[in-house]
Coordinates of C-alpha atoms in Angstrom, one line a residue:
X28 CA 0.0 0.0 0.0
X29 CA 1.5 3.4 -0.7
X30 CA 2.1 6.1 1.5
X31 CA 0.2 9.2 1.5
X32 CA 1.8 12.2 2.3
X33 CA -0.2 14.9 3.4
X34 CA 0.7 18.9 3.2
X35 CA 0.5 20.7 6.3
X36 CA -1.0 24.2 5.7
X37 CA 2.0 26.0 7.8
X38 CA 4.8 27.2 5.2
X39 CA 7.4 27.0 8.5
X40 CA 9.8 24.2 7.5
X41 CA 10.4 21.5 10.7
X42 CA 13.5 22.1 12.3
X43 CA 16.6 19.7 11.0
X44 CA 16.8 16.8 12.8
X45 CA 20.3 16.1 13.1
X46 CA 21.7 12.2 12.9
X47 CA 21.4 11.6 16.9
X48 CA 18.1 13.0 17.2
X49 CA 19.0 16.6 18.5
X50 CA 16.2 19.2 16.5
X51 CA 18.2 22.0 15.3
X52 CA 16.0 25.1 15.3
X53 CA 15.9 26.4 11.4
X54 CA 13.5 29.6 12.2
X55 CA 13.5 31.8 15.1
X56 CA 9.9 32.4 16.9
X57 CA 8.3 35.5 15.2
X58 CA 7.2 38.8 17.7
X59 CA 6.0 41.8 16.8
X60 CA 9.2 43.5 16.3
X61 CA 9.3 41.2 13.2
X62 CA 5.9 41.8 11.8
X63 CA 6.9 45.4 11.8
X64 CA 10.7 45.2 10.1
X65 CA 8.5 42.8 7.4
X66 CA 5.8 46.0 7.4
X67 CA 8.1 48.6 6.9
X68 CA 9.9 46.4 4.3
X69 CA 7.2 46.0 2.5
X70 CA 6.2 49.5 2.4
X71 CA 9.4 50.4 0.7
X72 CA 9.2 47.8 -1.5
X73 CA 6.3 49.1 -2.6
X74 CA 7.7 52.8 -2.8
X75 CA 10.5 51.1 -5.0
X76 CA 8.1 49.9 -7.4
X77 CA 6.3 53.3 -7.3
X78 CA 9.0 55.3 -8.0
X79 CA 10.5 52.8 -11.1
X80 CA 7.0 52.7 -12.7
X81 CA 7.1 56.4 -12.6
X82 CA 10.5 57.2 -13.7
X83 CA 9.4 54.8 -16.9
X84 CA 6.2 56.6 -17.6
X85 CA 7.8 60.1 -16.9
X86 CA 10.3 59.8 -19.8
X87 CA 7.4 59.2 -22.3
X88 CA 5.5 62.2 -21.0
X89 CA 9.0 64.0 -20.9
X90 CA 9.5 63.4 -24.7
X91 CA 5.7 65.2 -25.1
X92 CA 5.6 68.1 -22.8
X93 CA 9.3 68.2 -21.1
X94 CA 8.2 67.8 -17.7
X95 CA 10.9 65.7 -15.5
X96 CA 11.4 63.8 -12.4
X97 CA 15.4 63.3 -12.3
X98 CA 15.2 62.0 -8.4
X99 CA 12.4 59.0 -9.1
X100 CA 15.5 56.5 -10.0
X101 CA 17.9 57.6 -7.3
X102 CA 15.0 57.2 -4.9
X103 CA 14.7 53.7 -6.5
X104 CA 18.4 53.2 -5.9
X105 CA 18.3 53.9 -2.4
X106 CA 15.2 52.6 -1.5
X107 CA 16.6 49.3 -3.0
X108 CA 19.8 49.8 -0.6
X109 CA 17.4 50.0 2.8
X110 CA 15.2 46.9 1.3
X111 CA 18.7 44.8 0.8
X112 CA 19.9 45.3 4.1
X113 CA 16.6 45.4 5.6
X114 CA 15.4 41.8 4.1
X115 CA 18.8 40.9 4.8
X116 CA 17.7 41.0 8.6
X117 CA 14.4 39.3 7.6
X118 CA 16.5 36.5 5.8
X119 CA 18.5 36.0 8.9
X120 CA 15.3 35.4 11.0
X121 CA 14.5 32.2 8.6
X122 CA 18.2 31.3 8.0
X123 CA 17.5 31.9 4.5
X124 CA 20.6 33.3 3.3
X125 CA 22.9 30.7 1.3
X126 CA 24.8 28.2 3.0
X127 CA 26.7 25.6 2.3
X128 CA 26.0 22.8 4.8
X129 CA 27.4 19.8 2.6
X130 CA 30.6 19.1 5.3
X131 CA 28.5 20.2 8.6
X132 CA 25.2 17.5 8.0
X133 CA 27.5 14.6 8.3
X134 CA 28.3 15.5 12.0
X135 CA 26.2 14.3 14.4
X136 CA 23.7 16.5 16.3
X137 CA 25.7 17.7 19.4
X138 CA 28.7 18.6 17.3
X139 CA 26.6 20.3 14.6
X140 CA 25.3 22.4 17.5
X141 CA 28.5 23.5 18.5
X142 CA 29.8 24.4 15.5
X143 CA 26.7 26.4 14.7
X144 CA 27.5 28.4 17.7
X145 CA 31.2 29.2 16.8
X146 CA 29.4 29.8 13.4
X147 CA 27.3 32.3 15.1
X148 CA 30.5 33.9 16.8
X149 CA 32.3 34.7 14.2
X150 CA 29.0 36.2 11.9
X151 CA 29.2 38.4 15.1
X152 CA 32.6 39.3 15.2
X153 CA 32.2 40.4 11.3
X154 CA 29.3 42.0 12.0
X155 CA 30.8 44.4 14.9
X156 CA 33.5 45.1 12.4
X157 CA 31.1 46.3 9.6
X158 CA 29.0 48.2 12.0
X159 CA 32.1 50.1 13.7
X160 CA 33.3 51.3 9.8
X161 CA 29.7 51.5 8.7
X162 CA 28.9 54.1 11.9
X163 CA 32.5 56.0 11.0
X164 CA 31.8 56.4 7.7
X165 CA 27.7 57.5 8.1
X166 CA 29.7 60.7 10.4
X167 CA 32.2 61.6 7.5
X168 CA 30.0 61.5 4.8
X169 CA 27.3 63.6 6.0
X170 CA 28.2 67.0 4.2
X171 CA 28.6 64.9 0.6
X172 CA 25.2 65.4 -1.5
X173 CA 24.0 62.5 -3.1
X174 CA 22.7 64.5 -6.4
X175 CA 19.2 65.4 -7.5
X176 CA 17.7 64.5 -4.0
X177 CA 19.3 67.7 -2.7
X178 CA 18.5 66.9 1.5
X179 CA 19.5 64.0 1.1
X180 CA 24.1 63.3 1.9
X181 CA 25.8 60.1 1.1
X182 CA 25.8 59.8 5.3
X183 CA 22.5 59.0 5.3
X184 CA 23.0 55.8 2.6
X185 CA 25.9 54.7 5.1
X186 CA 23.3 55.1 7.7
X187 CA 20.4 52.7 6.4
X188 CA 23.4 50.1 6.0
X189 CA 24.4 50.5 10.0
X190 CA 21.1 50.1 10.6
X191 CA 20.0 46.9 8.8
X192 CA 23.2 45.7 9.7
X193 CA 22.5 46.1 13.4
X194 CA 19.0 44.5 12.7
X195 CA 21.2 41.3 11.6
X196 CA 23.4 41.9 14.5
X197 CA 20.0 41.8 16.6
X198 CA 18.8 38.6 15.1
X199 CA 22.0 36.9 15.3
X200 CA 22.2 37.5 19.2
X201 CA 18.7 36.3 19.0
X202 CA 20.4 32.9 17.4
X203 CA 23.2 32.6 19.5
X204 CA 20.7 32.6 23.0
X205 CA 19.2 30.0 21.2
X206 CA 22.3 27.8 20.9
X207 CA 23.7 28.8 23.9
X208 CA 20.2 27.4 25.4
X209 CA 20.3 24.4 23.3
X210 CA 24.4 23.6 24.5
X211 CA 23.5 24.2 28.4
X212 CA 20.7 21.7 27.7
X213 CA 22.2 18.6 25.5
X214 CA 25.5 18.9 27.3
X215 CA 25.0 20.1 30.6
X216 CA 21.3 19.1 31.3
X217 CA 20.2 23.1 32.7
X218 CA 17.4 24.6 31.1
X219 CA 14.4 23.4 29.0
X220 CA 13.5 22.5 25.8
X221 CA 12.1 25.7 24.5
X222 CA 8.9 25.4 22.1

């Protein structure tokens, strides 16, 4: 008799079971700090898509009656800059940025734990680093115009990136609780399974 799969109606994948039976979490719970990143995300995305439709239709309308809007595409530009570094964070929440896990999944569970944790460390330790030069940087660049949006200085483009890169620095504490959790748990027996 053949096996029926059924679909389950949640798109959350089940967390990885690892060889020795330890579940290693693949999404972090969601709160409402994350439905509002993914609201404001989306809100720029849709001011992206504004802004491209109308710098296409403008330079049809521009050929008829001259009439410009120079500043729709750069607004595009750096619109798409806060929505990369923004979703970026979103990604981070799912682990859905690429990795390559070909070496890690033969380990078995315990040991895949760890090294997801010194994983997590050194994702840290980058990300201090790119948030110290990021921060510099939004400083010095402050008086440099960016061009047709004239209020708007190249420090506030380094800005948006500190930002979203401390929104990945957020969710990456947020993972490495979670393994520290998980190692005081499997290898020391303190704590609780967390749901």
């Amino acid at each position: 008799m053949a096996e029926i799969k059924v679909a389950t109606s949640s798109n959350v994948p089940p967390p990885a079971k690892a060889p020795n039976s330890v579940e290693i979490r693949t999404e972090l719970k969601e709160t409402p700090f994350d439905r509002v990143l993914m609201l404001v995300s989306s809100v720029v995305f849709c001011l992206v898509v504004l802004f491209v439709i109308m710098q296409v239709l403008i330079r049809y309308i521009t050929v008829h009656i001259g009439f410009s809007m120079p500043w729709t595409e750069e607004a595009a530009r750096y619109l798409l800059i806060f929505i990369t570094f923004f979703g970026s964070a979103i990604a981070w929440r799912k682990k859905e940025h690429i990795t390559i896990t070909s070496l890690v999944d033969y380990f078995p569970g315990k040991v895949k734990l760890v090294l997801e944790f010194m994983s997590c460390l050194l994702i840290l330790f980058f990300l201090a680093v790119a948030i110290i030069g990021s921060y510099q940087f939004t400083f010095k660049m402050m008086v440099v115009p960016v061009g047709a949006i004239y209020w708007l200085k190249t420090g506030h483009i380094y800005g948006i990136m500190t930002l979203g890169l401390v929104l990945i620095a957020v969710y990456q504490v947020r993972w490495l609780i979670y393994y520290i959790t998980e190692i005081n748990r499997l290898f020391f027996g303190k704590g609780r399974v967390q749901s």
